[in-house]
Amino acid sequence: MSEEPQDEDTPEAAPAEDSAPPEPGEPPKDELPDDFVVSEKQDIGQEKIDRQLSGMVGGIGTGNIRNKGQAAIGDGAMAAESIYYTTYNLRQKGKSWFGTVPGDHLGRLLAGYSPGPSDTELAAALKLRHVVYLSARPGWGRYATAQVALARRHSPDRVVMIHVARGERIVDAVDEGSYSEDHGHVLDAKDAESISFMDLLLIDQHARSRKASVIVIGPLADRGHDLGSYLFPLRRPTAAAVFRSQLTYLLHERGNCVGTCADCGLDCVADYVEKCVSGGELSRHLNETLALEEAARIASVIGTAASDADRDQLVAQILNEQLHAQARLVLRASDAERRADGEHWSGTADYRRAFRLAFGALEGAPMASVYSAAARLVRIHREEQPETAPTPDPIEFELDCLLSYEMQVPDLNSLPVGAPRIARLANPGLVPAMLDVAWNERGLGPRLMRWLGELVTEPQLVVRERAAMMAGLLSFSDFTGVMDGLIAPWARSRSMRPRQAAGLSLLSCAHNPALHPALQGRIKQWMDKTKGNAYTRDTVAWAYAYGLGRYLPYDGLAQLRRIGKDLWQRRSFLVAFGVEQAYTRDRAASLLGELLEWTLAEDNGKRLQVHAARAFVRLSGIETLLGSVRWPELLLRRHRGDVDEQQLADLWLTALCLPSTAWSAWKAFTRWLTLAENDPDVADRFLALLRVLVADGGLRTRLAHHRDHVWAEQRPSSALLTAAAAIIGRV
């Protein structure tokens, strides 16, 4: 038995068919390109694409969730940035006002507070000095941290809030009489005109005379600020930690069982909270950029919901609302947004909007591709609205003003030499929300379709893949419009790249279960011999190769069978990839039965037999770890009784003896032998299969050849090979 791969053009592999006329609905053969061929070793990145799509839309259809009004916030909610007062007083003719924070509010805040990495250091700083400038971004729990630190320093009934009016200087708005004796004060100066070292020095003098403590909250002091020892950079707790603490507190306060306890002592709360935190959809939102107030709000919705409420639906609604709110802010690209360096924006809001759309759409792509895609979108906008003023080209040092807080680019110093900087989103779930807002609220749909149509022709694979995924997500907003206007032309293209993109768009679209009926109808059209052709069927093959069979499992094998009959798929492995992606344990027997039918089909040239053998070889390469033992997945199914011994034997017979698959099949079969040497249970199953295989005389001869000239040289002292040799016998 030769160990070299066989050319599929040999007569034994596939009879010559050059003279065969085109089938009904097919383009003439001389019009078809050679790029239908997808090799066995070609990696089309199914796992990577599945991770990206699952990160954006998960396993549910976010397009089905529509927010109708504000999400409810239950009683007792304690947003991390919220401030409550019982009384307030004006000072200095309205230049400032102050009020005492209610003790019961601080009591609840302390009970549900999640300690952050800076809390101990902040407490130590308040012992050393009377004034601290707490530098943090909005949403990092600045007010909650300050109130808790002061309540612990003084007492929960001795915390005062002071607010400086917008545009006022602290020295003009707050005087010595603003501070209460032996109290803690949160001085809210985020809207003040400016804050200098001298301002803090004056506050220090006033506080010291009153034996008071003051925590000043102002703009983020990360550039160009010289606040000396007063500056205290806050390191925030994680959103997941805040959510966990708040939900635990609310559920204990409520006192209701959240499990199936016979005599509940609320021991079930901890497990319930951890289940919520680790949930797929919620865990993606509880990331490092989520405002802690939002984490507390989500905890409030769950913790105060009625006992019979569908908490999953509540979470889905509030998360969808939060994503769309963020998307609106990102795409508003307002001049009112603050740049980190305090300088004015460069460029126009149109360019910033285009850049942010490109950043989200091409997440994972190099920044050079993001800039190029943004320029394309701006050009399309200019062509449609020529009266728009020209947009200056962006330059690298202004990258921080183009990004919103959900967008990240690794620091140049953290990358290896020569590695490109890559666009990253803290929460990929923001992408579908951005597309929905751009399509339905900003009216950018036609421009987005034209833009994606251009991106799908780019030479970079990552750009083409992301453009295809975005097209599928756009279909959530207008399935027919996007299919007819964008994806269908790709599916009928003579070039492989657009067809490949169309197949990936179908997979992206399939992540919304509500679109499955429409998607199945479109695929049936493309499979139809009068409405479709070899190009559209090749597109469907690409979709199944990417994993469409996991979402539309019932028609997949039948459609792949029809595609496998096409002359132009003879040398391509797309059908085999599609079968492999459609495999699940519960469908193992039916799938192998379908492949056996393919091996016996009377199609022209026995093309289905070749596809069946290729698919089986790929399935035979799947391995499963059972305890500490690694099994071939199909042999484990036989061990569990899920598949029949004869099914495996018949498919191995075809794959091992067919010239076009013999080399890869013998390599896979040898891998089974290697795994069987490591465990007696695997060995017993392998030898039982071998006993069935040797019943075929031709295969027995080949097994003997392989035993003598391959296996014996590789493993001369193998006990399993000795047992196998006894079964094979002498030929």
Short mmCIF file of C-alpha atoms in Angstrom, two decimals, residues 281-666:
data_model
loop_
_atom_site.label_atom_id
_atom_site.label_comp_id
_atom_site.label_asym_id
_atom_site.label_seq_id
_atom_site.Cartn_x
_atom_site.Cartn_y
_atom_site.Cartn_z
CA GLU A 281 -24.63 36.73 28.03
CA LEU A 282 -24.20 38.51 31.35
CA SER A 283 -20.54 37.62 31.83
CA ARG A 284 -19.64 39.34 28.55
CA HIS A 285 -21.27 42.56 29.78
CA LEU A 286 -19.63 42.50 33.19
CA ASN A 287 -16.33 43.58 31.65
CA GLU A 288 -13.72 46.11 32.67
CA THR A 289 -15.38 49.02 30.84
CA LEU A 290 -18.92 48.59 32.19
CA ALA A 291 -19.96 51.42 34.51
CA LEU A 292 -20.33 50.09 38.04
CA GLU A 293 -23.66 51.87 38.28
CA GLU A 294 -24.87 49.72 35.41
CA ALA A 295 -23.66 46.54 37.14
CA ALA A 296 -25.60 47.59 40.26
CA ARG A 297 -28.67 48.36 38.17
CA ILE A 298 -28.63 44.92 36.54
CA ALA A 299 -28.29 43.33 40.00
CA SER A 300 -31.29 45.39 41.14
CA VAL A 301 -33.46 44.15 38.27
CA ILE A 302 -32.68 40.53 39.10
CA GLY A 303 -32.73 40.92 42.87
CA THR A 304 -36.09 42.73 43.03
CA ALA A 305 -37.93 40.80 40.32
CA ALA A 306 -41.05 38.88 41.23
CA SER A 307 -40.40 35.28 42.27
CA ASP A 308 -42.22 33.95 39.19
CA ALA A 309 -40.54 36.39 36.76
CA ASP A 310 -38.45 35.17 33.84
CA ARG A 311 -35.13 36.50 35.07
CA ASP A 312 -33.34 35.50 31.87
CA GLN A 313 -35.70 37.66 29.86
CA LEU A 314 -35.26 40.52 32.31
CA VAL A 315 -31.49 40.30 31.97
CA ALA A 316 -31.73 40.06 28.17
CA GLN A 317 -33.90 43.16 28.07
CA ILE A 318 -31.71 45.30 30.28
CA LEU A 319 -28.51 44.17 28.57
CA ASN A 320 -29.98 44.89 25.16
CA GLU A 321 -31.06 48.33 26.36
CA GLN A 322 -27.61 49.00 27.79
CA LEU A 323 -25.86 47.95 24.57
CA HIS A 324 -28.10 50.15 22.45
CA ALA A 325 -27.57 53.10 24.78
CA GLN A 326 -23.81 52.66 24.44
CA ALA A 327 -24.12 52.29 20.67
CA ARG A 328 -26.05 55.56 20.43
CA LEU A 329 -23.35 57.36 22.40
CA VAL A 330 -20.57 55.85 20.31
CA LEU A 331 -22.20 56.78 16.99
CA ARG A 332 -23.28 60.21 18.15
CA ALA A 333 -19.57 61.14 18.14
CA SER A 334 -20.47 64.42 19.77
CA ASP A 335 -18.07 67.32 20.12
CA ALA A 336 -19.21 67.44 23.74
CA GLU A 337 -17.26 64.25 24.43
CA ARG A 338 -14.10 64.91 26.37
CA ARG A 339 -10.74 64.07 24.93
CA ALA A 340 -8.26 62.66 27.40
CA ASP A 341 -5.73 65.39 26.63
CA GLY A 342 -8.27 68.21 26.91
CA GLU A 343 -7.70 69.41 23.32
CA HIS A 344 -10.40 70.10 20.75
CA TRP A 345 -11.59 67.36 18.42
CA SER A 346 -9.99 67.11 15.02
CA GLY A 347 -11.97 66.08 11.99
CA THR A 348 -15.72 65.92 11.89
CA ALA A 349 -18.30 63.85 13.69
CA ASP A 350 -18.84 61.99 10.39
CA TYR A 351 -15.26 60.79 10.36
CA ARG A 352 -15.33 59.77 14.03
CA ARG A 353 -18.58 57.91 13.41
CA ALA A 354 -17.10 56.16 10.37
CA PHE A 355 -13.97 55.26 12.30
CA ARG A 356 -15.95 53.78 15.19
CA LEU A 357 -18.12 51.74 12.83
CA ALA A 358 -14.98 50.47 11.10
CA PHE A 359 -13.36 49.71 14.47
CA GLY A 360 -16.35 47.63 15.59
CA ALA A 361 -16.90 45.94 12.25
CA LEU A 362 -13.22 45.00 11.85
CA GLU A 363 -12.47 44.03 15.43
CA GLY A 364 -9.44 41.76 15.33
CA ALA A 365 -8.01 43.44 12.24
CA PRO A 366 -4.84 45.57 12.20
CA MET A 367 -5.38 49.26 12.79
CA ALA A 368 -4.15 50.03 9.26
CA SER A 369 -7.17 48.14 7.91
CA VAL A 370 -9.48 50.03 10.27
CA TYR A 371 -8.20 53.39 9.04
CA SER A 372 -8.54 52.27 5.43
CA ALA A 373 -12.11 51.04 6.00
CA ALA A 374 -13.03 54.28 7.76
CA ALA A 375 -11.71 56.26 4.79
CA ARG A 376 -13.86 54.14 2.46
CA LEU A 377 -16.98 54.84 4.48
CA VAL A 378 -16.24 58.55 4.58
CA ARG A 379 -15.74 58.55 0.81
CA ILE A 380 -19.12 56.87 0.32
CA HIS A 381 -20.69 59.47 2.60
CA ARG A 382 -19.09 62.31 0.64
CA GLU A 383 -20.31 60.89 -2.67
CA GLU A 384 -23.86 60.76 -1.35
CA GLN A 385 -23.62 64.14 0.38
CA PRO A 386 -21.10 66.21 -1.60
CA GLU A 387 -21.96 69.35 0.33
CA THR A 388 -20.29 67.88 3.44
CA ALA A 389 -17.07 69.67 4.34
CA PRO A 390 -13.86 67.69 3.68
CA THR A 391 -12.61 65.66 6.60
CA PRO A 392 -8.94 66.01 7.57
CA ASP A 393 -6.96 62.80 7.60
CA PRO A 394 -6.46 61.34 11.09
CA ILE A 395 -3.02 61.00 12.58
CA GLU A 396 -1.86 58.46 15.10
CA PHE A 397 -1.49 60.71 18.15
CA GLU A 398 -5.20 61.48 17.89
CA LEU A 399 -6.24 57.86 18.15
CA ASP A 400 -7.49 58.44 21.69
CA CYS A 401 -10.04 60.98 20.45
CA LEU A 402 -11.41 58.59 17.85
CA LEU A 403 -12.05 55.77 20.31
CA SER A 404 -14.88 55.55 22.79
CA TYR A 405 -14.48 53.95 26.20
CA GLU A 406 -15.60 50.54 24.89
CA MET A 407 -12.79 50.43 22.31
CA GLN A 408 -9.20 49.43 22.97
CA VAL A 409 -5.90 49.26 21.11
CA PRO A 410 -2.96 47.50 22.77
CA ASP A 411 -0.20 49.81 23.83
CA LEU A 412 2.69 49.79 21.39
CA ASN A 413 5.12 48.82 24.15
CA SER A 414 3.16 45.66 24.96
CA LEU A 415 3.53 44.19 21.46
CA PRO A 416 6.43 42.17 20.08
CA VAL A 417 8.55 43.88 17.47
CA GLY A 418 6.89 43.81 14.07
CA ALA A 419 3.41 42.90 15.35
CA PRO A 420 0.58 45.17 14.16
CA ARG A 421 -1.69 46.95 16.63
CA ILE A 422 -5.08 45.24 16.62
CA ALA A 423 -8.55 46.70 17.16
CA ARG A 424 -10.30 45.22 20.21
CA LEU A 425 -13.72 45.73 21.76
CA ALA A 426 -14.16 45.20 25.49
CA ASN A 427 -17.62 43.78 24.72
CA PRO A 428 -18.07 42.40 21.18
CA GLY A 429 -21.82 42.43 21.82
CA LEU A 430 -21.68 46.16 21.08
CA VAL A 431 -21.21 45.44 17.35
CA PRO A 432 -24.78 44.23 16.54
CA ALA A 433 -26.15 47.14 18.57
CA MET A 434 -24.01 49.60 16.60
CA LEU A 435 -25.22 48.15 13.31
CA ASP A 436 -28.83 48.25 14.48
CA VAL A 437 -28.55 51.88 15.56
CA ALA A 438 -26.72 52.84 12.35
CA TRP A 439 -29.37 51.10 10.21
CA ASN A 440 -32.60 51.94 12.01
CA GLU A 441 -31.86 55.17 13.86
CA ARG A 442 -29.26 56.95 11.77
CA GLY A 443 -30.39 55.78 8.30
CA LEU A 444 -26.97 54.53 7.24
CA GLY A 445 -28.21 51.23 5.79
CA PRO A 446 -27.51 51.84 2.06
CA ARG A 447 -24.05 53.20 2.83
CA LEU A 448 -23.25 50.24 5.06
CA MET A 449 -24.27 47.77 2.35
CA ARG A 450 -22.16 49.54 -0.26
CA TRP A 451 -19.28 49.72 2.20
CA LEU A 452 -19.37 46.01 3.05
CA GLY A 453 -19.63 45.23 -0.67
CA GLU A 454 -16.29 46.96 -1.16
CA LEU A 455 -14.63 45.46 1.93
CA VAL A 456 -15.43 41.92 0.85
CA THR A 457 -13.05 42.32 -2.11
CA GLU A 458 -10.09 43.31 0.08
CA PRO A 459 -6.99 41.08 -0.06
CA GLN A 460 -6.78 40.69 3.75
CA LEU A 461 -8.70 37.60 4.86
CA VAL A 462 -9.63 39.08 8.25
CA VAL A 463 -11.25 42.09 6.55
CA ARG A 464 -13.27 39.90 4.17
CA GLU A 465 -14.42 37.64 7.00
CA ARG A 466 -15.50 40.50 9.22
CA ALA A 467 -17.33 42.18 6.33
CA ALA A 468 -19.20 38.94 5.66
CA MET A 469 -20.15 38.59 9.34
CA MET A 470 -21.41 42.18 9.41
CA ALA A 471 -23.59 41.50 6.36
CA GLY A 472 -25.21 38.61 8.23
CA LEU A 473 -25.80 40.80 11.27
CA LEU A 474 -27.33 43.52 9.08
CA SER A 475 -29.90 40.98 7.92
CA PHE A 476 -31.31 41.11 11.46
CA SER A 477 -32.68 44.55 10.52
CA ASP A 478 -33.85 43.81 6.95
CA PHE A 479 -33.44 40.20 5.85
CA THR A 480 -34.84 40.52 2.33
CA GLY A 481 -33.18 43.85 1.61
CA VAL A 482 -29.73 42.70 2.71
CA MET A 483 -30.04 39.32 1.02
CA ASP A 484 -31.19 40.71 -2.32
CA GLY A 485 -29.00 43.78 -2.28
CA LEU A 486 -25.77 42.38 -0.89
CA ILE A 487 -25.45 38.67 -0.14
CA ALA A 488 -27.21 37.20 -3.21
CA PRO A 489 -24.86 38.96 -5.67
CA TRP A 490 -21.94 37.52 -3.72
CA ALA A 491 -23.49 34.05 -3.89
CA ARG A 492 -23.75 34.24 -7.71
CA SER A 493 -20.27 35.62 -8.22
CA ARG A 494 -17.80 33.74 -10.44
CA SER A 495 -15.04 34.56 -7.94
CA MET A 496 -14.59 32.35 -4.90
CA ARG A 497 -14.01 35.17 -2.39
CA PRO A 498 -17.52 36.69 -2.65
CA ARG A 499 -19.09 33.21 -2.54
CA GLN A 500 -17.03 32.40 0.53
CA ALA A 501 -18.20 35.66 2.09
CA ALA A 502 -21.82 34.87 1.25
CA GLY A 503 -21.50 31.48 2.96
CA LEU A 504 -20.11 33.11 6.09
CA SER A 505 -22.94 35.68 5.99
CA LEU A 506 -25.47 32.84 6.04
CA LEU A 507 -23.80 31.43 9.16
CA SER A 508 -23.84 34.87 10.80
CA CYS A 509 -27.52 35.26 9.96
CA ALA A 510 -28.27 31.82 11.44
CA HIS A 511 -27.31 33.08 14.91
CA ASN A 512 -30.77 34.66 15.08
CA PRO A 513 -33.25 31.75 15.48
CA ALA A 514 -36.16 33.94 14.36
CA LEU A 515 -34.58 34.15 10.90
CA HIS A 516 -34.18 30.40 10.44
CA PRO A 517 -37.40 29.93 8.38
CA ALA A 518 -36.48 32.79 6.04
CA LEU A 519 -32.91 31.54 5.84
CA GLN A 520 -34.04 28.01 4.97
CA GLY A 521 -36.27 29.41 2.25
CA ARG A 522 -33.39 31.36 0.73
CA ILE A 523 -31.10 28.30 0.80
CA LYS A 524 -33.77 26.18 -0.92
CA GLN A 525 -33.93 28.77 -3.69
CA TRP A 526 -30.19 28.61 -4.18
CA MET A 527 -30.30 24.80 -4.16
CA ASP A 528 -33.15 24.69 -6.71
CA LYS A 529 -32.02 23.59 -10.19
CA THR A 530 -34.05 26.36 -11.85
CA LYS A 531 -33.47 29.24 -9.40
CA GLY A 532 -29.93 28.32 -8.41
CA ASN A 533 -26.79 27.01 -10.07
CA ALA A 534 -23.34 25.66 -9.25
CA TYR A 535 -22.27 29.04 -7.88
CA THR A 536 -25.13 29.36 -5.39
CA ARG A 537 -24.74 25.73 -4.34
CA ASP A 538 -21.05 26.34 -3.77
CA THR A 539 -22.07 29.25 -1.52
CA VAL A 540 -24.31 26.90 0.49
CA ALA A 541 -21.39 24.47 0.72
CA TRP A 542 -19.25 27.25 2.19
CA ALA A 543 -21.97 28.02 4.74
CA TYR A 544 -22.10 24.40 5.89
CA ALA A 545 -18.31 24.21 5.93
CA TYR A 546 -18.31 27.13 8.36
CA GLY A 547 -20.83 25.35 10.61
CA LEU A 548 -24.35 26.16 9.36
CA GLY A 549 -25.33 22.53 10.03
CA ARG A 550 -25.22 23.20 13.78
CA TYR A 551 -28.06 25.70 13.38
CA LEU A 552 -30.05 24.07 10.55
CA PRO A 553 -29.38 20.37 11.21
CA TYR A 554 -32.30 18.78 9.41
CA ASP A 555 -31.74 19.78 5.79
CA GLY A 556 -27.96 20.01 5.86
CA LEU A 557 -26.96 16.47 4.89
CA ALA A 558 -29.54 16.31 2.11
CA GLN A 559 -28.29 19.59 0.68
CA LEU A 560 -24.66 18.53 1.00
CA ARG A 561 -25.55 15.33 -0.82
CA ARG A 562 -26.96 17.34 -3.72
CA ILE A 563 -23.90 19.62 -3.75
CA GLY A 564 -21.61 16.58 -3.75
CA LYS A 565 -23.07 15.45 -7.08
CA ASP A 566 -21.81 18.59 -8.84
CA LEU A 567 -18.93 17.92 -11.19
CA TRP A 568 -17.18 21.06 -10.03
CA GLN A 569 -17.10 19.90 -6.39
CA ARG A 570 -15.20 16.75 -7.32
CA ARG A 571 -11.82 17.98 -6.11
CA SER A 572 -13.08 20.25 -3.31
CA PHE A 573 -13.29 19.32 0.36
CA LEU A 574 -16.13 21.74 1.18
CA VAL A 575 -18.69 18.93 1.40
CA ALA A 576 -16.44 17.00 3.79
CA PHE A 577 -15.95 20.11 5.93
CA GLY A 578 -19.72 20.61 6.01
CA VAL A 579 -20.38 17.05 7.19
CA GLU A 580 -17.72 17.38 9.88
CA GLN A 581 -19.23 20.63 11.16
CA ALA A 582 -22.72 19.06 11.25
CA TYR A 583 -21.56 16.18 13.48
CA THR A 584 -23.02 15.87 16.97
CA ARG A 585 -22.93 12.91 19.32
CA ASP A 586 -26.67 12.43 19.34
CA ARG A 587 -26.73 12.32 15.53
CA ALA A 588 -23.67 10.10 15.05
CA ALA A 589 -25.58 7.00 13.94
CA SER A 590 -27.83 8.83 11.48
CA LEU A 591 -24.89 10.77 10.04
CA LEU A 592 -22.82 7.63 9.48
CA GLY A 593 -25.87 5.96 7.96
CA GLU A 594 -26.20 8.87 5.54
CA LEU A 595 -22.54 8.56 4.54
CA LEU A 596 -23.03 4.84 3.90
CA GLU A 597 -25.87 5.70 1.54
CA TRP A 598 -23.54 8.07 -0.28
CA THR A 599 -21.01 5.28 -0.82
CA LEU A 600 -23.71 3.20 -2.53
CA ALA A 601 -25.29 6.02 -4.55
CA GLU A 602 -25.43 5.56 -8.32
CA ASP A 603 -24.39 9.10 -9.19
CA ASN A 604 -22.32 9.87 -12.25
CA GLY A 605 -18.67 9.11 -11.52
CA LYS A 606 -19.31 7.94 -7.93
CA ARG A 607 -18.53 11.45 -6.74
CA LEU A 608 -20.66 11.00 -3.60
CA GLN A 609 -18.55 8.00 -2.63
CA VAL A 610 -15.45 10.19 -2.67
CA HIS A 611 -17.14 12.90 -0.60
CA ALA A 612 -18.38 10.31 1.91
CA ALA A 613 -14.87 8.88 2.32
CA ARG A 614 -13.36 12.34 2.78
CA ALA A 615 -15.98 13.27 5.35
CA PHE A 616 -15.48 10.02 7.27
CA VAL A 617 -11.72 10.50 7.41
CA ARG A 618 -12.24 13.95 8.90
CA LEU A 619 -14.74 12.57 11.44
CA SER A 620 -12.29 9.80 12.37
CA GLY A 621 -9.79 12.47 13.37
CA ILE A 622 -12.04 13.87 16.14
CA GLU A 623 -10.78 12.85 19.59
CA THR A 624 -12.51 12.96 22.98
CA LEU A 625 -10.97 12.95 26.44
CA LEU A 626 -12.87 10.59 28.75
CA GLY A 627 -11.35 10.96 32.18
CA SER A 628 -7.63 10.64 31.52
CA VAL A 629 -8.11 8.47 28.42
CA ARG A 630 -8.11 9.91 24.91
CA TRP A 631 -10.54 8.13 22.59
CA PRO A 632 -11.24 8.43 18.88
CA GLU A 633 -14.70 10.01 19.03
CA LEU A 634 -16.32 7.51 16.65
CA LEU A 635 -14.78 4.54 18.48
CA LEU A 636 -16.12 5.97 21.75
CA ARG A 637 -19.59 6.17 20.17
CA ARG A 638 -19.22 2.46 19.33
CA HIS A 639 -18.08 1.76 22.91
CA ARG A 640 -21.20 3.53 24.19
CA GLY A 641 -23.45 1.68 21.74
CA ASP A 642 -24.43 4.78 19.78
CA VAL A 643 -23.19 3.44 16.42
CA ASP A 644 -22.96 -0.01 14.89
CA GLU A 645 -19.68 -1.87 14.39
CA GLN A 646 -20.56 -2.63 10.80
CA GLN A 647 -21.18 1.06 10.06
CA LEU A 648 -17.64 1.90 11.08
CA ALA A 649 -16.17 -1.07 9.25
CA ASP A 650 -17.95 -0.32 5.96
CA LEU A 651 -16.89 3.31 5.99
CA TRP A 652 -13.29 2.42 6.89
CA LEU A 653 -13.30 -0.08 4.03
CA THR A 654 -14.31 2.62 1.55
CA ALA A 655 -11.89 5.24 2.87
CA LEU A 656 -8.89 2.90 3.11
CA CYS A 657 -9.34 1.40 -0.34
CA LEU A 658 -10.32 4.50 -2.34
CA PRO A 659 -7.19 5.91 -4.03
CA SER A 660 -8.23 9.53 -3.46
CA THR A 661 -8.52 9.08 0.34
CA ALA A 662 -6.23 6.13 1.03
CA TRP A 663 -3.22 8.12 2.23
CA SER A 664 -5.15 10.27 4.74
CA ALA A 665 -7.33 7.32 5.81
CA TRP A 666 -4.34 5.07 6.63
#
